[in-house]
């Protein structure tokens, strides 16, 4: 469970009213709960305790340095996918031996940086990349470890096509049948190919999808070891779900059940001495953050009322890009007491009795710039502060400056203290890198 509650009608993040954060830092603003991050680390750790895995938080889901530092202090390793994410990880104090480096197109420059930094394990995505890692490691006079990301041809029926990565038609990994050859002993002089990596997509709601892929990974490990190769690490990636709908948040035991089933299925490999890695992103960060945004105007459209808010698709892209549905509600609501998931009217479109159907849209000049269409909401007015829930993952990390709108501020709340962890971008920030001879 997370720490976003209404107290006498006012949304609080831990002990701090949402209104106090908007007053201090303006809107839009991403707000995170430190305690929720910590609790989610414990939930993930306990869900996968049967494997004692290295938990590498997926930096791409929420990459603010303060967040990474907090998670590193909780004992997490980090999963990075670029030189930039590796830089963040090191800045946040992550130990290189707890960093795994994934990503489909690692450049020579990125590999050089990672090998110099002493990154623990590379998740290689192709034959060509392994050859390049070998070459860069040779030049650096080092020997490194790699896992091969395999494409198991396992796809989850409910995962959005743009974030489903385990199917044969996607660009990810090495097709299972081609992978075996890469584990031949002494194929590379400076890379020990000792791990198998899979990441099926994000989020994966069905445990059966993981189990199907795990079976294929186990068979591959058997074949590799039967022909003289050696597997030390099994990395099952991320994709463990978060709670976007109120009903999901009310049934917060699902990760425990999913983890237990996955651990069970991997016990054979555990008994053979394999070490495990997981790369959770959203299951730790999504419900640890919300976006506060203010209503600028409410107008009557042809068919419905339209509330225009001060955040747009440049601030939170998920609804536009994936049709993602986030719970949205005014930060001030009568005398309601309790967790956000108990709010009346949450859980979809038009399901609230006595509420109006309204479009919640941003100020960007695109039709797709909306957070909800026809959503049942209490009557809104200009100046109202709204909370968009479950956007700690892939919210700020996917924000842009589109329409020359600066990215928002980020605030971390810990008990009754709020701390600015990223400034709102100014007009000067928007042009800071441009060279026009002025
Ligand atoms: N490991 C690898 C190799 C990944 O590619 C990803 C996510 C993860 C771990 C973490 O997945 P998670 O546990 O956070 O689901 N922008 C999309 C999600 C894209 C995910 C990309 N890879 C969204 O907003 O839903």
CSV table of C-alpha atoms and ligand atoms in Angstrom, one decimal:
chain,number,residue,atom,x,y,z
A,1,UNK,CA,0.0,0.0,0.0
A,2,UNK,CA,1.1,3.6,-0.6
A,3,UNK,CA,1.0,6.7,1.6
A,4,UNK,CA,-1.4,8.9,-0.3
A,5,UNK,CA,-4.4,9.5,1.9
A,6,UNK,CA,-7.2,12.0,2.3
A,7,UNK,CA,-7.5,13.5,5.8
A,8,UNK,CA,-10.6,15.5,6.4
A,9,UNK,CA,-11.0,16.0,2.7
A,10,UNK,CA,-7.4,17.1,2.0
A,11,UNK,CA,-5.0,14.8,0.1
A,12,UNK,CA,-1.9,14.2,2.1
A,13,UNK,CA,1.4,12.7,0.9
A,14,UNK,CA,2.5,11.0,4.1
A,15,UNK,CA,2.1,14.0,6.6
A,16,UNK,CA,2.2,16.8,4.0
A,17,UNK,CA,-1.0,18.3,2.4
A,18,UNK,CA,-0.9,18.3,-1.4
A,19,UNK,CA,-2.0,22.0,-1.3
A,20,UNK,CA,1.1,22.9,0.7
A,21,UNK,CA,3.3,21.4,-1.9
A,22,UNK,CA,1.6,23.3,-4.8
A,23,UNK,CA,1.8,26.5,-2.8
A,24,UNK,CA,5.5,26.1,-2.2
A,25,UNK,CA,6.5,24.8,-5.6
A,26,UNK,CA,3.7,25.6,-8.0
A,27,UNK,CA,2.1,23.1,-10.4
A,28,UNK,CA,2.5,20.9,-12.2
A,29,UNK,CA,4.7,19.0,-9.8
A,30,UNK,CA,5.6,15.4,-9.3
A,31,UNK,CA,5.4,14.3,-5.6
A,32,UNK,CA,7.0,11.2,-4.3
A,33,UNK,CA,6.6,9.4,-0.9
A,34,UNK,CA,9.9,8.2,0.5
A,35,UNK,CA,8.1,5.7,2.8
A,36,UNK,CA,6.3,4.2,-0.1
A,37,UNK,CA,9.5,3.6,-2.0
A,38,UNK,CA,10.9,1.9,1.1
A,39,UNK,CA,7.8,-0.2,1.7
A,40,UNK,CA,7.8,-1.3,-2.0
A,41,UNK,CA,11.4,-2.4,-1.7
A,42,UNK,CA,10.4,-4.6,1.2
A,43,UNK,CA,7.4,-5.9,-0.7
A,44,UNK,CA,9.5,-6.9,-3.7
A,45,UNK,CA,12.3,-8.3,-1.5
A,46,UNK,CA,9.8,-10.5,0.4
A,47,UNK,CA,7.9,-11.5,-2.8
A,48,UNK,CA,11.2,-12.9,-4.3
A,49,UNK,CA,12.8,-14.0,-1.0
A,50,UNK,CA,12.8,-17.6,-2.3
A,51,UNK,CA,15.5,-16.6,-4.8
A,52,UNK,CA,17.5,-14.0,-2.7
A,53,UNK,CA,18.0,-12.1,-5.9
A,54,UNK,CA,20.0,-9.0,-6.6
A,55,UNK,CA,17.3,-6.4,-7.0
A,56,UNK,CA,18.3,-3.9,-9.6
A,57,UNK,CA,15.8,-1.0,-9.7
A,58,UNK,CA,15.1,0.0,-13.3
A,59,UNK,CA,16.4,3.5,-13.5
A,60,UNK,CA,14.4,4.4,-16.6
A,61,UNK,CA,11.2,4.2,-14.6
A,62,UNK,CA,12.1,7.1,-12.2
A,63,UNK,CA,15.5,8.4,-12.5
A,64,UNK,CA,15.8,11.4,-10.2
A,65,UNK,CA,19.1,11.2,-8.2
A,66,UNK,CA,17.3,11.6,-4.9
A,67,UNK,CA,15.1,8.6,-5.7
A,68,UNK,CA,18.1,6.5,-6.8
A,69,UNK,CA,20.0,7.4,-3.7
A,70,UNK,CA,17.1,6.4,-1.5
A,71,UNK,CA,16.8,3.1,-3.2
A,72,UNK,CA,20.6,2.5,-3.1
A,73,UNK,CA,20.4,3.1,0.6
A,74,UNK,CA,17.7,0.5,0.8
A,75,UNK,CA,20.2,-2.0,-0.6
A,76,UNK,CA,19.0,-2.0,-4.2
A,77,UNK,CA,21.3,-2.3,-7.2
A,78,UNK,CA,20.4,-0.5,-10.4
A,79,UNK,CA,19.5,-1.5,-14.0
A,80,UNK,CA,20.7,1.0,-16.5
A,81,UNK,CA,20.2,1.2,-20.2
A,82,UNK,CA,22.5,4.1,-21.3
A,83,UNK,CA,25.6,6.0,-20.5
A,84,UNK,CA,23.4,8.7,-19.0
A,85,UNK,CA,21.7,6.3,-16.7
A,86,UNK,CA,25.0,4.8,-15.7
A,87,UNK,CA,26.2,8.3,-14.8
A,88,UNK,CA,23.1,8.9,-12.7
A,89,UNK,CA,23.6,5.5,-11.0
A,90,UNK,CA,27.2,6.4,-10.1
A,91,UNK,CA,26.2,9.9,-9.0
A,92,UNK,CA,23.6,8.4,-6.7
A,93,UNK,CA,26.3,6.3,-5.0
A,94,UNK,CA,25.5,2.9,-6.5
A,95,UNK,CA,28.3,0.3,-6.2
A,96,UNK,CA,29.3,-0.7,-9.8
A,97,UNK,CA,29.2,-4.3,-8.7
A,98,UNK,CA,25.4,-3.9,-8.2
A,99,UNK,CA,24.8,-2.3,-11.6
A,100,UNK,CA,23.6,-4.3,-14.6
A,101,UNK,CA,23.7,-2.7,-18.1
A,102,UNK,CA,20.9,-3.5,-20.5
A,103,UNK,CA,19.8,-1.8,-23.7
A,104,UNK,CA,19.5,-2.7,-27.3
A,105,UNK,CA,22.1,-0.5,-28.9
A,106,UNK,CA,25.1,0.2,-26.6
A,107,UNK,CA,27.6,2.4,-28.3
A,108,UNK,CA,31.4,1.9,-28.1
A,109,UNK,CA,31.6,5.0,-26.0
A,110,UNK,CA,28.9,3.7,-23.5
A,111,UNK,CA,30.7,0.3,-23.3
A,112,UNK,CA,34.0,2.0,-22.6
A,113,UNK,CA,32.5,4.1,-19.8
A,114,UNK,CA,30.8,1.1,-18.3
A,115,UNK,CA,33.8,-1.2,-18.5
A,116,UNK,CA,36.0,1.5,-16.9
A,117,UNK,CA,33.5,2.0,-14.2
A,118,UNK,CA,33.5,-1.7,-13.4
A,119,UNK,CA,29.8,-2.5,-14.1
A,120,UNK,CA,29.0,-6.0,-12.8
A,121,UNK,CA,27.1,-7.5,-15.7
A,122,UNK,CA,26.2,-6.6,-19.3
A,123,UNK,CA,22.9,-7.8,-20.7
A,124,UNK,CA,24.0,-8.3,-24.3
A,125,UNK,CA,21.3,-8.1,-27.0
A,126,UNK,CA,23.2,-9.4,-30.1
A,127,UNK,CA,26.1,-11.4,-31.4
A,128,UNK,CA,27.6,-8.1,-32.6
A,129,UNK,CA,27.3,-6.5,-29.2
A,130,UNK,CA,29.2,-9.4,-27.5
A,131,UNK,CA,32.0,-9.0,-30.1
A,132,UNK,CA,32.1,-5.2,-29.3
A,133,UNK,CA,32.2,-5.8,-25.6
A,134,UNK,CA,35.0,-8.2,-26.1
A,135,UNK,CA,36.9,-5.6,-28.2
A,136,UNK,CA,36.4,-2.7,-25.7
A,137,UNK,CA,37.3,-4.9,-22.7
A,138,UNK,CA,40.5,-6.0,-24.5
A,139,UNK,CA,41.4,-2.3,-25.2
A,140,UNK,CA,40.8,-1.6,-21.5
A,141,UNK,CA,42.9,-4.6,-20.4
A,142,UNK,CA,39.9,-6.1,-18.5
A,143,UNK,CA,37.8,-9.2,-18.4
A,144,UNK,CA,34.0,-8.7,-18.0
A,145,UNK,CA,30.9,-10.8,-17.5
A,146,UNK,CA,27.9,-10.8,-19.7
A,147,UNK,CA,24.4,-12.3,-19.9
A,148,UNK,CA,22.7,-12.9,-23.2
A,149,UNK,CA,19.3,-11.4,-23.4
A,150,UNK,CA,17.2,-14.0,-25.1
A,151,UNK,CA,14.0,-13.5,-27.0
A,152,UNK,CA,11.9,-16.4,-25.8
A,153,UNK,CA,9.0,-15.8,-28.1
A,154,UNK,CA,6.7,-15.4,-25.1
A,155,UNK,CA,4.3,-12.5,-25.1
A,156,UNK,CA,1.7,-11.4,-22.6
A,157,UNK,CA,-1.8,-11.0,-24.1
A,158,UNK,CA,-2.6,-8.0,-21.9
A,159,UNK,CA,0.6,-6.0,-22.3
A,160,UNK,CA,0.4,-3.0,-24.6
A,161,UNK,CA,2.0,-3.8,-28.0
A,162,UNK,CA,4.4,-0.9,-27.6
A,163,UNK,CA,5.8,-2.3,-24.3
A,164,UNK,CA,5.6,-6.0,-25.0
A,165,UNK,CA,9.2,-7.2,-25.5
A,166,UNK,CA,9.2,-11.0,-25.3
A,167,UNK,CA,7.5,-11.8,-28.7
A,168,UNK,CA,9.4,-13.0,-31.8
A,169,UNK,CA,8.4,-10.0,-33.8
A,170,UNK,CA,10.1,-7.5,-31.5
A,171,UNK,CA,13.7,-6.1,-31.7
A,172,UNK,CA,14.7,-7.4,-28.3
A,173,UNK,CA,17.3,-10.1,-27.5
A,174,UNK,CA,18.8,-13.0,-29.4
A,175,UNK,CA,16.2,-15.6,-30.6
A,176,UNK,CA,16.3,-18.5,-28.2
A,177,UNK,CA,17.5,-20.9,-30.9
A,178,UNK,CA,20.5,-18.8,-31.8
A,179,UNK,CA,21.5,-18.0,-28.2
A,180,UNK,CA,23.1,-21.4,-27.4
A,181,UNK,CA,26.1,-20.9,-29.6
A,182,UNK,CA,27.1,-17.7,-27.8
A,183,UNK,CA,27.8,-19.7,-24.6
A,184,UNK,CA,30.5,-21.9,-26.2
A,185,UNK,CA,33.5,-21.7,-23.9
A,186,UNK,CA,36.4,-19.5,-25.0
A,187,UNK,CA,34.4,-17.9,-27.8
A,188,UNK,CA,35.5,-14.5,-26.4
A,189,UNK,CA,38.9,-13.8,-24.8
A,190,UNK,CA,37.7,-10.9,-22.6
A,191,UNK,CA,34.0,-11.7,-21.9
A,192,UNK,CA,32.7,-14.5,-19.8
A,193,UNK,CA,29.2,-15.3,-21.1
A,194,UNK,CA,27.7,-16.6,-17.9
A,195,UNK,CA,24.2,-15.4,-17.7
A,196,UNK,CA,20.7,-15.6,-19.3
A,197,UNK,CA,18.5,-12.5,-19.3
A,198,UNK,CA,14.9,-12.2,-20.3
A,199,UNK,CA,12.5,-9.3,-20.0
A,200,UNK,CA,9.1,-10.0,-21.3
A,201,UNK,CA,7.5,-6.5,-21.3
A,202,UNK,CA,6.0,-4.1,-19.0
A,203,UNK,CA,3.8,-4.5,-17.2
A,204,UNK,CA,3.1,-8.3,-17.2
A,205,UNK,CA,-0.1,-9.0,-15.4
A,206,UNK,CA,-0.1,-12.8,-15.8
A,207,UNK,CA,2.2,-15.0,-13.8
A,208,UNK,CA,1.8,-17.7,-16.4
A,209,UNK,CA,3.7,-15.5,-18.9
A,210,UNK,CA,6.7,-15.5,-16.6
A,211,UNK,CA,6.4,-19.2,-16.0
A,212,UNK,CA,6.3,-20.0,-19.7
A,213,UNK,CA,9.5,-18.0,-20.3
A,214,UNK,CA,11.2,-19.5,-17.3
A,215,UNK,CA,10.6,-23.0,-18.6
A,216,UNK,CA,12.3,-22.1,-21.8
A,217,UNK,CA,15.2,-20.4,-20.0
A,218,UNK,CA,15.7,-23.5,-17.9
A,219,UNK,CA,15.8,-25.8,-20.9
A,220,UNK,CA,18.3,-23.4,-22.5
A,221,UNK,CA,20.5,-23.5,-19.4
A,222,UNK,CA,20.4,-27.3,-19.5
A,223,UNK,CA,21.4,-27.4,-23.1
A,224,UNK,CA,24.2,-24.9,-22.5
A,225,UNK,CA,25.6,-26.8,-19.5
A,226,UNK,CA,25.3,-30.2,-21.3
A,227,UNK,CA,27.6,-28.9,-24.0
A,228,UNK,CA,30.2,-27.6,-21.6
A,229,UNK,CA,29.1,-24.0,-21.1
A,230,UNK,CA,28.5,-22.5,-17.6
A,231,UNK,CA,25.6,-20.4,-16.3
A,232,UNK,CA,26.1,-18.4,-13.1
A,233,UNK,CA,23.2,-15.9,-13.4
A,234,UNK,CA,19.6,-15.9,-14.4
A,235,UNK,CA,18.0,-12.4,-14.8
A,236,UNK,CA,14.3,-12.5,-15.2
A,237,UNK,CA,13.9,-8.7,-15.9
A,238,UNK,CA,11.1,-6.6,-14.6
A,239,UNK,CA,7.5,-5.9,-15.6
A,240,UNK,CA,6.0,-6.8,-12.3
A,241,UNK,CA,2.7,-4.8,-12.1
A,242,UNK,CA,1.7,-1.7,-10.1
A,243,UNK,CA,-1.7,-0.4,-9.2
A,244,UNK,CA,-3.3,2.0,-11.7
A,245,UNK,CA,-6.9,1.3,-10.9
A,246,UNK,CA,-8.3,1.8,-7.4
A,247,UNK,CA,-9.4,-1.9,-7.3
A,248,UNK,CA,-5.8,-3.0,-8.0
A,249,UNK,CA,-4.6,-1.0,-5.1
A,250,UNK,CA,-7.2,-2.5,-2.8
A,251,UNK,CA,-5.9,-6.0,-3.5
A,252,UNK,CA,-2.3,-5.4,-2.8
A,253,UNK,CA,-1.2,-9.1,-2.4
A,254,UNK,CA,-0.8,-9.8,-6.0
A,255,UNK,CA,3.0,-9.3,-6.2
A,256,UNK,CA,3.5,-11.7,-3.3
A,257,UNK,CA,1.6,-14.4,-5.1
A,258,UNK,CA,3.3,-13.7,-8.4
A,259,UNK,CA,6.8,-13.7,-6.8
A,260,UNK,CA,6.1,-16.9,-4.9
A,261,UNK,CA,5.1,-18.8,-8.1
A,262,UNK,CA,8.1,-17.5,-9.9
A,263,UNK,CA,10.5,-18.4,-7.1
A,264,UNK,CA,8.9,-21.9,-7.0
A,265,UNK,CA,9.4,-22.5,-10.7
A,266,UNK,CA,13.1,-21.4,-10.4
A,267,UNK,CA,14.0,-23.6,-7.4
A,268,UNK,CA,15.6,-26.3,-9.6
A,269,UNK,CA,18.0,-23.7,-11.0
A,270,UNK,CA,18.6,-22.4,-7.5
A,271,UNK,CA,19.5,-25.8,-6.2
A,272,UNK,CA,22.1,-25.9,-9.0
A,273,UNK,CA,23.8,-22.8,-7.5
A,274,UNK,CA,22.5,-20.2,-9.9
A,275,UNK,CA,22.3,-16.6,-8.7
A,276,UNK,CA,19.3,-14.5,-9.6
A,277,UNK,CA,18.7,-10.9,-10.7
A,278,UNK,CA,15.4,-9.0,-11.0
A,279,UNK,CA,14.9,-5.5,-12.6
A,280,UNK,CA,11.7,-4.1,-11.1
A,281,UNK,CA,10.8,-0.6,-12.1
A,282,UNK,CA,7.1,0.3,-11.8
A,283,UNK,CA,6.3,-2.2,-9.0
A,284,UNK,CA,8.6,0.0,-6.8
A,285,UNK,CA,8.0,3.5,-8.3
A,286,UNK,CA,4.6,3.8,-9.9
A,287,UNK,CA,2.6,4.0,-6.8
A,288,UNK,CA,5.2,6.0,-5.0
A,289,UNK,CA,4.5,9.1,-7.0
A,290,UNK,CA,1.6,11.4,-8.1
A,291,UNK,CA,1.3,14.3,-10.3
A,292,UNK,CA,-0.3,17.5,-9.0
A,293,UNK,CA,-1.8,19.7,-11.7
A,294,UNK,CA,-4.1,22.8,-11.5
A,295,UNK,CA,-7.2,23.4,-13.5
A,296,UNK,CA,-6.7,26.5,-15.7
A,297,UNK,CA,-10.2,26.7,-17.3
A,298,UNK,CA,-13.3,24.7,-17.5
A,299,UNK,CA,-15.3,25.1,-20.7
A,300,UNK,CA,-18.3,23.5,-22.3
A,301,UNK,CA,-17.5,21.5,-25.4
A,302,UNK,CA,-20.0,20.2,-28.0
A,303,UNK,CA,-20.6,17.1,-26.0
A,304,UNK,CA,-19.0,17.4,-22.6
A,305,UNK,CA,-17.3,19.8,-20.2
A,306,UNK,CA,-13.6,20.1,-20.7
A,307,UNK,CA,-11.1,20.9,-17.9
A,308,UNK,CA,-7.9,22.3,-19.2
A,309,UNK,CA,-5.1,21.7,-16.7
A,310,UNK,CA,-1.5,23.0,-16.5
A,311,UNK,CA,0.2,19.6,-17.2
A,312,UNK,CA,0.2,18.2,-20.7
A,313,UNK,CA,1.5,15.2,-22.6
A,314,UNK,CA,4.9,16.7,-22.2
A,315,UNK,CA,4.6,16.1,-18.5
A,316,UNK,CA,2.8,12.7,-18.5
A,317,UNK,CA,2.9,10.9,-21.8
A,318,UNK,CA,1.4,7.5,-20.8
A,319,UNK,CA,-2.3,8.3,-21.6
A,320,UNK,CA,-1.3,9.7,-25.0
A,321,UNK,CA,1.2,7.0,-25.9
A,322,UNK,CA,-0.4,3.9,-24.5
A,323,UNK,CA,-4.0,4.9,-23.8
A,324,UNK,CA,-3.0,4.5,-20.1
A,325,UNK,CA,-5.8,5.2,-17.6
A,326,UNK,CA,-4.7,6.9,-14.4
A,327,UNK,CA,-7.0,7.6,-11.4
A,328,UNK,CA,-7.6,11.4,-11.2
A,329,UNK,CA,-9.3,13.3,-8.4
A,330,UNK,CA,-9.4,16.7,-6.8
A,331,UNK,CA,-6.8,17.1,-4.0
A,332,UNK,CA,-9.6,18.6,-1.9
A,333,UNK,CA,-12.8,16.6,-1.6
A,334,UNK,CA,-15.5,17.3,1.0
A,335,UNK,CA,-14.7,15.7,4.3
A,336,UNK,CA,-13.5,12.4,2.7
A,337,UNK,CA,-11.1,10.4,4.9
A,338,UNK,CA,-9.1,7.4,3.6
A,339,UNK,CA,-6.8,6.0,1.0
A,340,UNK,CA,-7.2,7.3,-2.6
A,341,UNK,CA,-8.4,3.9,-3.8
A,342,UNK,CA,-11.5,4.2,-1.6
A,343,UNK,CA,-12.6,7.4,-3.3
A,344,UNK,CA,-16.1,7.2,-4.8
A,345,UNK,CA,-16.1,7.2,-8.6
A,346,UNK,CA,-12.6,5.9,-9.2
A,347,UNK,CA,-11.9,2.9,-11.3
A,348,UNK,CA,-12.8,3.8,-14.8
A,349,UNK,CA,-14.9,6.1,-16.9
A,350,UNK,CA,-18.4,7.2,-16.0
A,351,UNK,CA,-18.7,4.9,-13.0
A,352,UNK,CA,-19.4,7.5,-10.4
A,353,UNK,CA,-22.9,8.2,-9.5
A,354,UNK,CA,-23.8,11.8,-9.2
A,355,UNK,CA,-20.6,13.0,-10.9
A,356,UNK,CA,-20.2,14.7,-14.3
A,357,UNK,CA,-18.4,13.2,-17.2
A,358,UNK,CA,-15.6,15.5,-18.1
A,359,UNK,CA,-12.5,15.5,-20.3
A,360,UNK,CA,-9.3,16.3,-18.5
A,361,UNK,CA,-6.9,17.7,-21.1
A,362,UNK,CA,-3.6,19.5,-21.3
A,363,UNK,CA,-2.6,22.8,-23.0
A,364,UNK,CA,-0.5,21.2,-25.8
A,365,UNK,CA,-1.6,21.7,-29.4
A,366,UNK,CA,-2.4,18.0,-30.1
A,367,UNK,CA,-5.7,16.2,-29.9
A,368,UNK,CA,-4.0,13.3,-28.1
A,369,UNK,CA,-3.0,15.6,-25.3
A,370,UNK,CA,-5.4,14.3,-22.7
A,371,UNK,CA,-5.4,12.5,-19.4
A,372,UNK,CA,-8.9,11.2,-19.4
A,373,UNK,CA,-12.0,11.5,-21.7
A,374,UNK,CA,-15.5,11.4,-20.3
A,375,UNK,CA,-14.2,10.7,-16.8
A,376,UNK,CA,-16.7,10.9,-13.9
A,377,UNK,CA,-15.6,13.7,-11.6
A,378,UNK,CA,-17.0,16.1,-9.1
A,379,UNK,CA,-17.7,19.5,-10.6
A,380,UNK,CA,-14.4,21.3,-11.3
A,381,UNK,CA,-13.5,25.0,-11.4
A,382,UNK,CA,-10.5,27.0,-12.5
A,383,UNK,CA,-7.9,26.9,-9.7
A,384,UNK,CA,-8.8,23.4,-8.5
A,385,UNK,CA,-5.8,21.2,-7.8
A,386,UNK,CA,-6.0,17.7,-9.2
A,387,UNK,CA,-4.0,14.6,-8.3
A,388,UNK,CA,-3.1,12.1,-11.0
A,389,UNK,CA,-2.2,8.9,-9.2
A,390,UNK,CA,0.3,6.1,-9.9
A,391,UNK,CA,2.6,8.1,-12.0
A,392,UNK,CA,5.9,7.6,-10.2
A,393,UNK,CA,7.0,5.3,-13.0
A,394,UNK,CA,7.5,6.6,-16.5
A,395,UNK,CA,6.1,10.0,-15.6
A,396,UNK,CA,8.9,12.4,-15.1
A,397,UNK,CA,11.4,10.1,-16.8
A,398,UNK,CA,9.4,10.4,-20.1
A,399,UNK,CA,8.7,14.1,-19.7
A,400,UNK,CA,9.8,16.5,-22.5
A,401,UNK,CA,9.9,20.2,-23.3
A,402,UNK,CA,7.4,19.8,-26.2
A,403,UNK,CA,5.7,23.1,-27.1
A,404,UNK,CA,8.6,24.7,-25.2
A,405,UNK,CA,7.0,24.0,-21.9
A,406,UNK,CA,9.6,23.3,-19.2
A,407,UNK,CA,9.6,20.0,-17.3
A,408,UNK,CA,7.9,20.3,-13.9
A,409,UNK,CA,9.4,20.3,-10.4
A,410,UNK,CA,9.8,17.1,-8.4
A,411,UNK,CA,9.3,17.0,-4.6
A,412,UNK,CA,10.1,14.2,-2.1
A,413,UNK,CA,8.0,13.9,1.0
A,414,UNK,CA,9.3,12.2,4.1
A,415,UNK,CA,6.9,12.1,7.0
A,416,UNK,CA,5.9,15.8,7.5
A,417,UNK,CA,8.8,17.2,5.5
A,418,UNK,CA,8.8,18.1,1.8
A,419,UNK,CA,12.1,18.5,-0.1
A,420,UNK,CA,12.5,19.9,-3.6
A,421,UNK,CA,14.5,17.4,-5.6
A,422,UNK,CA,14.3,19.0,-9.0
A,423,UNK,CA,13.7,22.6,-10.0
A,424,UNK,CA,11.0,23.4,-12.4
A,425,UNK,CA,12.6,24.2,-15.7
A,426,UNK,CA,12.8,27.9,-16.6
A,427,UNK,CA,12.5,29.7,-20.0
A,428,UNK,CA,16.3,30.0,-19.8
A,429,UNK,CA,16.6,26.3,-19.3
A,430,UNK,CA,14.6,25.7,-22.5
A,431,UNK,CA,17.2,27.5,-24.7
A,432,UNK,CA,20.3,26.7,-22.6
A,433,UNK,CA,21.9,24.3,-25.2
A,434,UNK,CA,21.0,26.3,-28.3
A,435,UNK,CA,23.6,28.1,-30.3
A,436,UNK,CA,22.3,30.8,-32.6
A,437,UNK,CA,25.0,33.4,-32.6
A,438,UNK,CA,23.1,35.9,-30.5
B,1,LIG,N1,14.3,-4.4,-17.5
B,1,LIG,C1,14.3,-4.1,-18.8
B,1,LIG,C2,15.3,-4.7,-19.7
B,1,LIG,C3,13.3,-3.2,-19.3
B,1,LIG,O1,13.4,-2.9,-20.6
B,1,LIG,C4,12.4,-2.6,-18.4
B,1,LIG,C5,11.4,-1.7,-18.9
B,1,LIG,C6,12.4,-3.0,-17.1
B,1,LIG,C7,13.4,-3.9,-16.6
B,1,LIG,C8,11.4,-2.4,-16.0
B,1,LIG,O2,10.1,-2.7,-16.3
B,1,LIG,P1,9.0,-2.4,-15.2
B,1,LIG,O3,9.3,-3.2,-14.0
B,1,LIG,O4,9.1,-0.9,-14.8
B,1,LIG,O5,7.7,-2.6,-15.8
B,1,LIG,N2,7.2,3.6,-20.8
B,1,LIG,C9,6.4,2.4,-20.5
B,1,LIG,C10,7.2,1.2,-20.0
B,1,LIG,C11,8.4,0.9,-20.8
B,1,LIG,C12,9.2,-0.1,-20.1
B,1,LIG,C13,10.5,-0.3,-20.8
B,1,LIG,N3,11.4,-1.3,-20.2
B,1,LIG,C14,5.2,2.8,-19.6
B,1,LIG,O6,5.0,3.9,-19.3
B,1,LIG,O7,4.4,1.9,-19.2
